[in-house]
PDB file of C-alpha atoms in Angstrom:
ATOM      1  CA  MET A 116     313.449  85.495 140.716  1.00  0.00           C
ATOM      2  CA  PRO A 117     310.806  88.027 140.871  1.00  0.00           C
ATOM      3  CA  THR A 118     307.483  86.800 142.227  1.00  0.00           C
ATOM      4  CA  THR A 119     305.268  88.728 139.710  1.00  0.00           C
ATOM      5  CA  GLN A 120     305.958  88.912 135.968  1.00  0.00           C
ATOM      6  CA  LEU A 121     305.972  92.261 134.461  1.00  0.00           C
ATOM      7  CA  PRO A 122     306.919  94.212 131.503  1.00  0.00           C
ATOM      8  CA  PRO A 123     310.457  96.025 131.624  1.00  0.00           C
ATOM      9  CA  THR A 124     308.746  99.321 131.294  1.00  0.00           C
ATOM     10  CA  ALA A 125     306.854  98.464 134.649  1.00  0.00           C
ATOM     11  CA  TRP A 126     310.266  97.987 136.282  1.00  0.00           C
ATOM     12  CA  ALA A 127     311.914 101.047 134.857  1.00  0.00           C
ATOM     13  CA  VAL A 128     308.829 103.095 136.291  1.00  0.00           C
ATOM     14  CA  LEU A 129     309.308 101.367 139.645  1.00  0.00           C
ATOM     15  CA  GLY A 130     313.100 101.887 139.421  1.00  0.00           C
ATOM     16  CA  LEU A 131     312.317 105.736 138.975  1.00  0.00           C
ATOM     17  CA  LEU A 132     310.494 105.592 142.411  1.00  0.00           C
ATOM     18  CA  SER A 133     313.309 103.986 144.039  1.00  0.00           C
ATOM     19  CA  PHE A 134     315.756 107.064 143.938  1.00  0.00           C
ATOM     20  CA  PRO A 135     315.472 109.929 146.336  1.00  0.00           C
ATOM     21  CA  PRO A 136     313.637 112.077 147.191  1.00  0.00           C
ATOM     22  CA  GLY A 137     310.935 109.396 147.128  1.00  0.00           C
ATOM     23  CA  GLU A 138     307.477 110.538 146.312  1.00  0.00           C
ATOM     24  CA  ARG A 139     307.008 111.735 142.781  1.00  0.00           C
ATOM     25  CA  THR A 140     304.114 112.665 140.590  1.00  0.00           C
ATOM     26  CA  GLY A 141     303.483 110.975 137.111  1.00  0.00           C
ATOM     27  CA  TYR A 142     304.796 114.405 135.566  1.00  0.00           C
ATOM     28  CA  GLU A 143     308.116 114.397 137.766  1.00  0.00           C
ATOM     29  CA  LEU A 144     308.568 110.594 136.549  1.00  0.00           C
ATOM     30  CA  LYS A 145     308.214 111.654 133.096  1.00  0.00           C
ATOM     31  CA  LYS A 146     310.803 114.483 133.396  1.00  0.00           C
ATOM     32  CA  TRP A 147     313.248 112.195 135.177  1.00  0.00           C
ATOM     33  CA  ALA A 148     312.781 109.426 132.376  1.00  0.00           C
ATOM     34  CA  ASP A 149     313.318 112.085 129.600  1.00  0.00           C
ATOM     35  CA  ALA A 150     316.492 113.239 131.275  1.00  0.00           C
ATOM     36  CA  SER A 151     317.939 109.600 131.902  1.00  0.00           C
ATOM     37  CA  LEU A 152     316.087 106.458 130.709  1.00  0.00           C
ATOM     38  CA  ARG A 153     315.641 107.894 127.208  1.00  0.00           C
ATOM     39  CA  PHE A 154     319.376 107.707 126.314  1.00  0.00           C
ATOM     40  CA  PHE A 155     320.004 104.006 126.895  1.00  0.00           C
ATOM     41  CA  TYR A 156     316.383 102.415 127.063  1.00  0.00           C
ATOM     42  CA  GLY A 157     313.622 104.812 126.107  1.00  0.00           C
ATOM     43  CA  SER A 158     311.283 107.139 127.705  1.00  0.00           C
ATOM     44  CA  PRO A 159     307.578 105.840 128.205  1.00  0.00           C
ATOM     45  CA  ALA A 160     304.794 108.043 127.355  1.00  0.00           C
ATOM     46  CA  PHE A 161     302.553 109.750 129.950  1.00  0.00           C
ATOM     47  CA  SER A 162     299.873 107.182 129.337  1.00  0.00           C
ATOM     48  CA  GLN A 163     302.256 104.225 129.888  1.00  0.00           C
ATOM     49  CA  ILE A 164     303.620 105.660 133.003  1.00  0.00           C
ATOM     50  CA  TYR A 165     300.200 106.047 134.634  1.00  0.00           C
ATOM     51  CA  ALA A 166     299.019 102.691 133.525  1.00  0.00           C
ATOM     52  CA  GLU A 167     302.104 101.122 135.077  1.00  0.00           C
ATOM     53  CA  LEU A 168     301.788 103.118 138.189  1.00  0.00           C
ATOM     54  CA  ARG A 169     298.120 101.662 138.448  1.00  0.00           C
ATOM     55  CA  ARG A 170     299.423  98.310 137.941  1.00  0.00           C
ATOM     56  CA  LEU A 171     302.217  98.794 140.408  1.00  0.00           C
ATOM     57  CA  GLU A 172     299.830 100.154 143.119  1.00  0.00           C
ATOM     58  CA  GLY A 173     297.395  97.249 142.579  1.00  0.00           C
ATOM     59  CA  LEU A 174     300.269  94.753 143.227  1.00  0.00           C
ATOM     60  CA  GLY A 175     301.328  96.566 146.361  1.00  0.00           C
ATOM     61  CA  TYR A 176     304.448  97.633 144.918  1.00  0.00           C
ATOM     62  CA  ALA A 177     303.667 101.469 145.031  1.00  0.00           C
ATOM     63  CA  THR A 178     301.390 103.696 146.911  1.00  0.00           C
ATOM     64  CA  SER A 179     299.730 106.937 145.989  1.00  0.00           C
ATOM     65  CA  ARG A 180     298.272 109.903 147.758  1.00  0.00           C
ATOM     66  CA  ARG A 181     296.357 113.054 146.764  1.00  0.00           C
ATOM     67  CA  SER A 182     297.530 116.371 147.945  1.00  0.00           C
ATOM     68  CA  GLY A 183     295.433 118.174 150.514  1.00  0.00           C
ATOM     69  CA  PRO A 184     293.476 121.377 150.323  1.00  0.00           C
ATOM     70  CA  GLU A 185     296.511 123.391 151.097  1.00  0.00           C
ATOM     71  CA  GLU A 186     297.882 122.811 147.546  1.00  0.00           C
ATOM     72  CA  PRO A 187     296.879 125.258 144.781  1.00  0.00           C
ATOM     73  CA  ARG A 188     296.489 122.426 142.495  1.00  0.00           C
ATOM     74  CA  THR A 189     295.414 118.817 143.505  1.00  0.00           C
ATOM     75  CA  LYS A 190     298.158 116.259 142.404  1.00  0.00           C
ATOM     76  CA  ARG A 191     298.879 112.481 143.163  1.00  0.00           C
ATOM     77  CA  THR A 192     302.321 111.570 144.213  1.00  0.00           C
ATOM     78  CA  TYR A 193     303.553 107.938 144.165  1.00  0.00           C
ATOM     79  CA  ALA A 194     306.015 106.173 146.333  1.00  0.00           C
ATOM     80  CA  ILE A 195     307.682 102.718 146.048  1.00  0.00           C
ATOM     81  CA  THR A 196     306.640 100.219 148.871  1.00  0.00           C
ATOM     82  CA  ARG A 197     308.892  97.731 150.882  1.00  0.00           C
ATOM     83  CA  ALA A 198     307.568  94.832 148.587  1.00  0.00           C
ATOM     84  CA  GLY A 199     308.134  96.891 145.618  1.00  0.00           C
ATOM     85  CA  ARG A 200     311.703  97.595 146.446  1.00  0.00           C
ATOM     86  CA  ASP A 201     312.331  94.007 147.336  1.00  0.00           C
ATOM     87  CA  ALA A 202     310.773  92.982 144.189  1.00  0.00           C
ATOM     88  CA  LEU A 203     312.833  95.510 141.986  1.00  0.00           C
ATOM     89  CA  ALA A 204     316.051  94.303 143.739  1.00  0.00           C
ATOM     90  CA  ALA A 205     315.160  90.706 142.707  1.00  0.00           C
ATOM     91  CA  TRP A 206     314.349  91.811 139.101  1.00  0.00           C
ATOM     92  CA  ALA A 207     317.610  93.655 138.750  1.00  0.00           C
ATOM     93  CA  ALA A 208     319.708  90.819 139.997  1.00  0.00           C
ATOM     94  CA  ASP A 209     318.104  88.492 137.632  1.00  0.00           C
ATOM     95  CA  ASP A 210     319.248  87.747 134.139  1.00  0.00           C
ATOM     96  CA  GLN A 211     316.182  86.189 132.497  1.00  0.00           C
ATOM     97  CA  ASP A 212     315.319  88.878 130.023  1.00  0.00           C
ATOM     98  CA  THR A 213     318.838  90.348 129.360  1.00  0.00           C
ATOM     99  CA  ALA A 214     318.920  89.378 125.686  1.00  0.00           C
ATOM    100  CA  ALA A 215     321.199  90.731 122.943  1.00  0.00           C
ATOM    101  CA  VAL A 216     320.739  94.450 122.321  1.00  0.00           C
ATOM    102  CA  SER A 217     318.468  95.035 119.372  1.00  0.00           C
ATOM    103  CA  LEU A 218     319.387  97.733 116.978  1.00  0.00           C
ATOM    104  CA  ARG A 219     316.755  99.475 114.720  1.00  0.00           C
ATOM    105  CA  HIS A 220     318.416 102.320 112.963  1.00  0.00           C
ATOM    106  CA  PRO A 221     316.088 104.068 110.547  1.00  0.00           C
ATOM    107  CA  VAL A 222     318.658 106.153 109.039  1.00  0.00           C
ATOM    108  CA  LEU A 223     320.865 103.141 108.283  1.00  0.00           C
ATOM    109  CA  LEU A 224     318.059 101.369 106.761  1.00  0.00           C
ATOM    110  CA  ARG A 225     317.418 104.283 104.435  1.00  0.00           C
ATOM    111  CA  VAL A 226     321.096 104.103 103.483  1.00  0.00           C
ATOM    112  CA  TRP A 227     320.845 100.364 102.933  1.00  0.00           C
ATOM    113  CA  LEU A 228     318.053 101.129 100.463  1.00  0.00           C
ATOM    114  CA  GLY A 229     320.217 103.929  98.769  1.00  0.00           C
ATOM    115  CA  HIS A 230     320.261 102.429  95.452  1.00  0.00           C
ATOM    116  CA  LEU A 231     316.601 103.872  95.430  1.00  0.00           C
ATOM    117  CA  ALA A 232     317.369 107.449  96.552  1.00  0.00           C
ATOM    118  CA  ALA A 233     318.763 110.562  95.250  1.00  0.00           C
ATOM    119  CA  PRO A 234     322.516 110.644  96.555  1.00  0.00           C
ATOM    120  CA  GLU A 235     322.014 114.343  97.731  1.00  0.00           C
ATOM    121  CA  ARG A 236     319.008 113.465  99.652  1.00  0.00           C
ATOM    122  CA  LEU A 237     320.527 110.585 101.311  1.00  0.00           C
ATOM    123  CA  ARG A 238     323.660 112.647 102.363  1.00  0.00           C
ATOM    124  CA  THR A 239     321.184 115.226 103.820  1.00  0.00           C
ATOM    125  CA  LEU A 240     319.486 112.532 105.894  1.00  0.00           C
ATOM    126  CA  VAL A 241     322.750 111.528 107.473  1.00  0.00           C
ATOM    127  CA  GLU A 242     323.811 115.078 108.037  1.00  0.00           C
ATOM    128  CA  GLU A 243     320.686 115.733 109.932  1.00  0.00           C
ATOM    129  CA  HIS A 244     321.276 112.545 111.998  1.00  0.00           C
ATOM    130  CA  VAL A 245     324.685 113.766 112.876  1.00  0.00           C
ATOM    131  CA  ALA A 246     323.240 117.185 113.959  1.00  0.00           C
ATOM    132  CA  ARG A 247     320.441 115.565 116.007  1.00  0.00           C
ATOM    133  CA  THR A 248     322.788 113.090 117.635  1.00  0.00           C
ATOM    134  CA  GLU A 249     325.108 115.892 118.619  1.00  0.00           C
ATOM    135  CA  GLY A 250     322.004 117.631 119.999  1.00  0.00           C
ATOM    136  CA  GLU A 251     321.129 114.605 122.156  1.00  0.00           C
ATOM    137  CA  LEU A 252     325.013 114.416 123.162  1.00  0.00           C
ATOM    138  CA  LYS A 253     324.705 117.735 124.607  1.00  0.00           C
ATOM    139  CA  GLU A 254     321.719 117.079 126.469  1.00  0.00           C
ATOM    140  CA  VAL A 255     323.418 113.802 127.986  1.00  0.00           C
ATOM    141  CA  ARG A 256     326.369 116.198 128.955  1.00  0.00           C
ATOM    142  CA  ASP A 257     323.963 118.833 130.703  1.00  0.00           C
ATOM    143  CA  ALA A 258     322.271 115.775 132.540  1.00  0.00           C
ATOM    144  CA  LEU A 259     325.611 114.644 133.766  1.00  0.00           C
ATOM    145  CA  ALA A 260     326.503 117.947 134.865  1.00  0.00           C
ATOM    146  CA  ARG A 261     323.245 118.073 136.876  1.00  0.00           C
ATOM    147  CA  ALA A 262     323.800 114.754 138.561  1.00  0.00           C
ATOM    148  CA  ASP A 263     327.660 115.511 139.451  1.00  0.00           C
ATOM    149  CA  GLY A 264     328.241 115.151 143.099  1.00  0.00           C
ATOM    150  CA  VAL A 265     324.876 113.585 143.905  1.00  0.00           C
ATOM    151  CA  GLU A 266     325.585 110.546 145.860  1.00  0.00           C
ATOM    152  CA  ALA A 267     322.115 108.746 145.148  1.00  0.00           C
ATOM    153  CA  TRP A 268     322.708 109.257 141.352  1.00  0.00           C
ATOM    154  CA  ALA A 269     326.116 107.284 141.070  1.00  0.00           C
ATOM    155  CA  HIS A 270     324.677 104.581 139.104  1.00  0.00           C
ATOM    156  CA  PRO A 271     322.645 106.703 136.907  1.00  0.00           C
ATOM    157  CA  GLN A 272     325.762 108.658 136.167  1.00  0.00           C
ATOM    158  CA  ILE A 273     327.464 105.459 134.901  1.00  0.00           C
ATOM    159  CA  ALA A 274     324.584 104.936 132.650  1.00  0.00           C
ATOM    160  CA  LEU A 275     324.742 108.462 131.345  1.00  0.00           C
ATOM    161  CA  ARG A 276     328.514 108.207 130.814  1.00  0.00           C
ATOM    162  CA  TRP A 277     327.841 104.989 128.632  1.00  0.00           C
ATOM    163  CA  SER A 278     325.140 107.033 126.726  1.00  0.00           C
ATOM    164  CA  GLU A 279     327.891 109.792 126.267  1.00  0.00           C
ATOM    165  CA  ARG A 280     330.396 107.313 124.737  1.00  0.00           C
ATOM    166  CA  HIS A 281     327.657 105.736 122.811  1.00  0.00           C
ATOM    167  CA  LEU A 282     326.600 109.031 121.221  1.00  0.00           C
ATOM    168  CA  GLU A 283     329.985 110.111 120.648  1.00  0.00           C
ATOM    169  CA  ALA A 284     330.663 106.894 118.746  1.00  0.00           C
ATOM    170  CA  GLU A 285     327.388 107.311 116.560  1.00  0.00           C
ATOM    171  CA  VAL A 286     328.395 110.557 115.502  1.00  0.00           C
ATOM    172  CA  GLY A 287     331.869 109.174 114.358  1.00  0.00           C
ATOM    173  CA  LEU A 288     329.985 106.224 112.711  1.00  0.00           C
ATOM    174  CA  ALA A 289     327.500 108.611 110.937  1.00  0.00           C
ATOM    175  CA  ARG A 290     330.399 110.855 109.741  1.00  0.00           C
ATOM    176  CA  GLY A 291     332.087 107.495 108.500  1.00  0.00           C
ATOM    177  CA  MET A 292     328.878 106.935 106.509  1.00  0.00           C
ATOM    178  CA  LEU A 293     329.122 110.378 104.876  1.00  0.00           C
ATOM    179  CA  ALA A 294     332.677 109.465 103.822  1.00  0.00           C
ATOM    180  CA  ASP A 295     331.667 106.179 102.472  1.00  0.00           C
ATOM    181  CA  LEU A 296     328.973 107.923 100.484  1.00  0.00           C
ATOM    182  CA  ASP A 297     331.149 110.446  99.098  1.00  0.00           C
ATOM    183  CA  ALA A 298     333.542 107.667  97.892  1.00  0.00           C
ATOM    184  CA  LEU A 299     330.547 105.969  95.806  1.00  0.00           C
ATOM    185  CA  PRO A 300     330.916 106.508  92.147  1.00  0.00           C
ATOM    186  CA  GLY A 301     329.093 109.534  90.885  1.00  0.00           C
ATOM    187  CA  SER A 302     328.957 111.223  94.238  1.00  0.00           C
ATOM    188  CA  ARG A 303     331.793 113.176  93.768  1.00  0.00           C
ATOM    189  CA  GLU A 304     330.094 115.074  90.791  1.00  0.00           C
ATOM    190  CA  VAL A 305     326.904 115.610  92.871  1.00  0.00           C
ATOM    191  CA  ASN A 306     328.875 117.063  95.644  1.00  0.00           C
ATOM    192  CA  ALA A 307     330.861 119.221  93.052  1.00  0.00           C
ATOM    193  CA  CYS A 308     327.642 120.670  91.694  1.00  0.00           C
ATOM    194  CA  GLU A 309     326.538 121.442  95.370  1.00  0.00           C
ATOM    195  CA  ASP A 310     329.734 123.105  96.193  1.00  0.00           C
ATOM    196  CA  ALA A 311     330.095 125.110  93.064  1.00  0.00           C
ATOM    197  CA  PRO A 312     329.297 128.948  93.189  1.00  0.00           C
ATOM    198  CA  THR A 313     326.179 130.297  91.549  1.00  0.00           C
ATOM    199  CA  THR A 314     326.326 132.999  89.057  1.00  0.00           C
ATOM    200  CA  GLY A 315     324.101 135.490  87.622  1.00  0.00           C
TER     201      GLY A 315
END
């Protein structure tokens, strides 16, 4: 068991520091989170990252240093400590907060309330969701390509491959919703009007 109770975001930030090359700035941590964490857990905001770094440093789980005068711009880099790595390993092996996955799907919530919406608007919302998800799928595949062959990123690649399969499934499920919407009474007339050629 970890000796210190921390929110999952703190462990995620400490986890980002556990990968090579070691030292990273807050900006670099944010970029790494956007390229990996956000596809399966969520990417903390800059303010969260810096708040957690201060907390981790206060606990002795991370250290920081400011760049010297030879740098064109002053920056602060952070690194995980041995105590931090030990605590992170203990937390990663623990199952105390591995609860069931919680799904919050804003588009699905609107479909659930579809009896209050115009059919064409509801269909547009789902189509936009498909396009957005396909964009995220491309970003995951780009991240996988960048990580390919990097030994230190073997486990992040597993998480990214899960994200790829998850997004592929989400596209399929959303397209299934479109088919279900089209099968509702009255939807065929709406779609026929949308597809009809204009004259005049």
